Coordinates of N, CA and C in Angstrom, one line a residue:
M1 N 19.5 -17.3 -19.9 CA 18.7 -18.2 -19.1 C 17.7 -19.0 -20.0
D2 N 17.6 -20.2 -19.7 CA 16.7 -21.0 -20.6 C 15.2 -20.9 -20.1
D3 N 14.3 -21.4 -21.0 CA 12.9 -21.2 -20.8 C 12.4 -21.8 -19.5
K4 N 12.8 -22.9 -19.2 CA 12.4 -23.6 -17.9 C 12.8 -22.8 -16.7
T5 N 14.0 -22.3 -16.7 CA 14.5 -21.5 -15.6 C 13.7 -20.2 -15.4
K6 N 13.5 -19.5 -16.5 CA 12.7 -18.3 -16.5 C 11.3 -18.6 -16.0
S7 N 10.7 -19.7 -16.4 CA 9.3 -20.0 -15.9 C 9.3 -20.3 -14.4
I8 N 10.4 -20.8 -13.8 CA 10.5 -21.0 -12.4 C 10.7 -19.7 -11.7
V9 N 11.6 -18.8 -12.2 CA 11.9 -17.5 -11.6 C 10.6 -16.7 -11.6
A10 N 9.7 -16.9 -12.5 CA 8.4 -16.2 -12.5 C 7.6 -16.5 -11.3
H11 N 7.8 -17.6 -10.7 CA 7.0 -18.0 -9.5 C 7.6 -17.4 -8.2
I12 N 8.8 -16.9 -8.2 CA 9.5 -16.4 -7.0 C 9.3 -14.9 -6.8
T13 N 8.3 -14.6 -6.0 CA 7.9 -13.2 -5.7 C 7.6 -12.4 -6.9
L14 N 7.0 -11.2 -6.6 CA 6.7 -10.3 -7.7 C 7.9 -9.8 -8.4
I15 N 9.0 -9.7 -7.7 CA 10.3 -9.2 -8.4 C 10.7 -10.3 -9.4
G16 N 10.7 -11.5 -9.0 CA 11.0 -12.6 -9.9 C 10.1 -12.6 -11.1
W17 N 8.8 -12.4 -10.9 CA 7.9 -12.3 -12.0 C 8.3 -11.2 -13.0
I18 N 8.7 -10.0 -12.5 CA 9.1 -8.9 -13.3 C 10.4 -9.2 -14.0
I19 N 11.3 -9.9 -13.4 CA 12.6 -10.3 -14.0 C 12.3 -11.2 -15.2
A20 N 11.5 -12.2 -14.9 CA 11.2 -13.2 -16.0 C 10.5 -12.5 -17.1
L21 N 9.6 -11.5 -16.8 CA 8.9 -10.8 -17.9 C 9.9 -10.0 -18.8
V22 N 10.8 -9.3 -18.1 CA 11.8 -8.5 -18.9 C 12.7 -9.5 -19.7
M23 N 13.2 -10.5 -19.1 CA 14.0 -11.5 -19.8 C 13.3 -12.2 -21.0
N24 N 12.0 -12.4 -20.8 CA 11.2 -13.0 -21.9 C 11.0 -12.1 -23.1
Q25 N 11.1 -10.8 -22.9 CA 10.9 -9.9 -24.0 C 12.0 -10.0 -25.1
S26 N 13.2 -10.3 -24.6 CA 14.3 -10.4 -25.6 C 14.4 -11.8 -26.2
D27 N 14.1 -12.8 -25.4 CA 14.2 -14.2 -25.8 C 12.9 -15.0 -25.4
K28 N 11.9 -14.9 -26.3 CA 10.6 -15.5 -26.0 C 10.7 -17.0 -25.7
G29 N 10.0 -17.4 -24.7 CA 9.9 -18.8 -24.4 C 8.4 -19.2 -24.2
A30 N 8.0 -20.2 -24.8 CA 6.6 -20.6 -24.7 C 6.2 -20.9 -23.2
N31 N 7.0 -21.6 -22.5 CA 6.7 -22.0 -21.1 C 6.8 -20.7 -20.2
T32 N 7.7 -19.8 -20.5 CA 7.8 -18.6 -19.7 C 6.6 -17.8 -19.9
S33 N 6.2 -17.6 -21.1 CA 5.0 -16.8 -21.4 C 3.7 -17.4 -20.7
F34 N 3.6 -18.7 -20.8 CA 2.5 -19.4 -20.2 C 2.5 -19.2 -18.7
Y35 N 3.6 -19.4 -18.0 CA 3.7 -19.2 -16.5 C 3.6 -17.8 -16.1
L36 N 4.0 -16.8 -16.9 CA 3.9 -15.4 -16.6 C 2.4 -15.1 -16.5
R37 N 1.6 -15.6 -17.5 CA 0.1 -15.4 -17.4 C -0.5 -16.1 -16.2
Q38 N -0.1 -17.3 -15.9 CA -0.6 -18.0 -14.8 C -0.4 -17.3 -13.5
N39 N 0.9 -16.8 -13.3 CA 1.2 -16.2 -12.1 C 0.6 -14.8 -12.0
L40 N 0.5 -14.1 -13.0 CA -0.2 -12.8 -13.0 C -1.6 -13.0 -12.5
G41 N -2.3 -14.0 -13.0 CA -3.7 -14.3 -12.5 C -3.7 -14.7 -11.0
L42 N -2.7 -15.4 -10.6 CA -2.6 -15.8 -9.2 C -2.4 -14.6 -8.3
W43 N -1.5 -13.7 -8.7 CA -1.2 -12.5 -8.0 C -2.5 -11.7 -7.8
L44 N -3.2 -11.5 -8.9 CA -4.4 -10.7 -8.9 C -5.5 -11.4 -8.0
L45 N -5.6 -12.7 -8.0 CA -6.5 -13.4 -7.2 C -6.1 -13.3 -5.7
A46 N -4.9 -13.3 -5.4 CA -4.4 -13.1 -4.0 C -4.7 -11.7 -3.5
I47 N -4.5 -10.7 -4.4 CA -4.8 -9.3 -4.0 C -6.3 -9.2 -3.8
A48 N -7.1 -9.8 -4.6 CA -8.6 -9.7 -4.5 C -9.0 -10.4 -3.1
G49 N -8.4 -11.5 -2.8 CA -8.7 -12.1 -1.5 C -8.3 -11.3 -0.4
T50 N -7.2 -10.6 -0.5 CA -6.7 -9.7 0.6 C -7.6 -8.6 0.8
V51 N -8.0 -7.9 -0.3 CA -9.0 -6.8 -0.2 C -10.3 -7.3 0.4
L52 N -10.8 -8.4 -0.1 CA -12.0 -8.9 0.5 C -11.9 -9.2 2.0
G53 N -10.8 -9.7 2.4 CA -10.5 -9.9 3.8 C -10.5 -8.6 4.6
M54 N -9.9 -7.6 4.0 CA -9.8 -6.3 4.7 C -11.2 -5.7 4.8
L55 N -12.0 -5.9 3.8 CA -13.4 -5.3 3.8 C -14.4 -6.0 4.7
T56 N -14.2 -7.4 4.7 CA -15.3 -8.2 5.4 C -14.8 -8.9 6.6
L57 N -13.5 -9.1 6.8 CA -12.9 -9.9 7.9 C -13.6 -11.3 7.9
S58 N -13.8 -11.9 6.8 CA -14.5 -13.1 6.7 C -13.5 -14.3 6.5
I59 N -14.1 -15.5 6.7 CA -13.3 -16.7 6.5 C -13.1 -16.9 5.0
I60 N -13.9 -16.3 4.2 CA -13.8 -16.4 2.7 C -12.4 -16.0 2.2
S61 N -11.8 -14.9 2.8 CA -10.5 -14.5 2.4 C -9.4 -15.5 2.8
T62 N -9.6 -16.2 3.9 CA -8.7 -17.2 4.3 C -8.8 -18.4 3.3
I63 N -10.0 -18.8 2.9 CA -10.1 -19.8 2.0 C -9.5 -19.5 0.6
I64 N -9.7 -18.2 0.2 CA -9.1 -17.8 -1.1 C -7.6 -17.8 -1.0
S65 N -7.0 -17.4 0.2 CA -5.6 -17.4 0.4 C -5.0 -18.8 0.3
V66 N -5.6 -19.7 1.0 CA -5.2 -21.1 0.9 C -5.3 -21.7 -0.5
A67 N -6.4 -21.4 -1.2 CA -6.6 -21.9 -2.5 C -5.5 -21.3 -3.5
V68 N -5.2 -20.0 -3.3 CA -4.1 -19.4 -4.2 C -2.8 -20.1 -3.9
L69 N -2.5 -20.4 -2.6 CA -1.3 -21.1 -2.3 C -1.2 -22.5 -2.9
V70 N -2.3 -23.2 -2.9 CA -2.3 -24.5 -3.5 C -2.2 -24.4 -5.0
L71 N -2.9 -23.5 -5.6 CA -2.7 -23.3 -7.1 C -1.3 -22.9 -7.4
W72 N -0.7 -22.0 -6.6 CA 0.7 -21.6 -6.9 C 1.6 -22.8 -6.8
V73 N 1.5 -23.7 -5.9 CA 2.3 -24.9 -5.8 C 2.1 -25.8 -7.0
I74 N 0.8 -25.9 -7.4 CA 0.6 -26.7 -8.6 C 1.2 -26.1 -9.9
S75 N 1.2 -24.8 -10.0 CA 1.8 -24.1 -11.1 C 3.3 -24.3 -11.0
L76 N 3.9 -24.1 -9.8 CA 5.4 -24.3 -9.7 C 5.8 -25.7 -10.1
L77 N 5.0 -26.7 -9.7 CA 5.4 -28.1 -10.0 C 5.3 -28.3 -11.5
G78 N 4.4 -27.6 -12.2 CA 4.3 -27.7 -13.6 C 5.5 -27.0 -14.3
A79 N 5.9 -25.9 -13.7 CA 7.1 -25.2 -14.3 C 8.4 -26.1 -14.0
L80 N 8.5 -26.7 -12.9 CA 9.6 -27.5 -12.6 C 9.7 -28.7 -13.5
S81 N 8.6 -29.2 -13.9 CA 8.6 -30.4 -14.8 C 8.8 -30.0 -16.3
G82 N 8.8 -28.7 -16.6 CA 9.0 -28.2 -17.9 C 7.8 -28.3 -18.8
E83 N 6.6 -28.6 -18.3 CA 5.4 -28.7 -19.0 C 4.5 -27.5 -18.8
Q84 N 3.6 -27.3 -19.7 CA 2.6 -26.2 -19.5 C 1.3 -26.9 -18.9
K85 N 1.2 -26.7 -17.6 CA 0.0 -27.3 -16.9 C -0.7 -26.1 -16.3
A86 N -1.9 -25.9 -16.8 CA -2.8 -24.8 -16.3 C -3.3 -25.2 -14.9
T87 N -3.4 -24.2 -14.1 CA -3.9 -24.4 -12.8 C -5.4 -24.8 -12.9
P88 N -5.8 -25.7 -12.0 CA -7.2 -26.1 -12.0 C -8.2 -24.9 -11.9
V89 N -9.3 -24.9 -12.5 CA -10.4 -24.0 -12.4 C -10.1 -22.7 -13.1
V90 N -9.0 -22.0 -12.8 CA -8.8 -20.6 -13.2 C -7.7 -20.5 -14.3
G91 N -6.9 -21.5 -14.5 CA -5.8 -21.4 -15.4 C -6.1 -21.1 -16.8
D92 N -7.1 -21.7 -17.4 CA -7.5 -21.4 -18.8 C -8.0 -20.0 -18.9
M93 N -8.7 -19.5 -17.9 CA -9.2 -18.1 -17.9 C -8.0 -17.2 -17.9
F94 N -7.0 -17.4 -17.1 CA -5.8 -16.6 -17.0 C -5.1 -16.5 -18.4
Q95 N -5.1 -17.7 -19.1 CA -4.4 -17.7 -20.4 C -5.2 -16.9 -21.4
S96 N -6.5 -16.9 -21.3 CA -7.2 -16.1 -22.3 C -7.3 -14.6 -21.9
W97 N -7.4 -14.3 -20.6 CA -7.4 -12.9 -20.2 C -6.1 -12.2 -20.4
F98 N -5.0 -12.9 -20.2 CA -3.7 -12.2 -20.3 C -2.9 -12.6 -21.5
K99 N -3.6 -12.9 -22.6 CA -2.9 -13.5 -23.8 C -2.0 -12.4 -24.4
S100 N -2.1 -11.2 -24.1 CA -1.2 -10.2 -24.6 C 0.2 -10.3 -24.0
I101 N 0.3 -11.0 -22.9 CA 1.7 -11.2 -22.3 C 2.3 -12.4 -23.0
S102 N 3.3 -12.2 -23.7 CA 4.0 -13.3 -24.4 C 5.5 -13.1 -24.4

């Protein structure tokens, strides 16, 4: 599987992310590594928003969920184009926090 395809698969559910991670271990791809880090951050942000919503039942969790969806679409469009486009606001942080994923 080529680098672009693996980076797209990383966007499709948590299982797709795991498949892309495993496949990237044997055949490293710069785009795949980049989007693995981006999507790990988005997954963690989504989980944090869900937990916040369960604890507070506030509109903030809805806003976080919509924001994560928008960021995920932006990330997916970057993967489809074959370019490394960090998601706005949080993308650079995800790259530095999860730099061990390559």
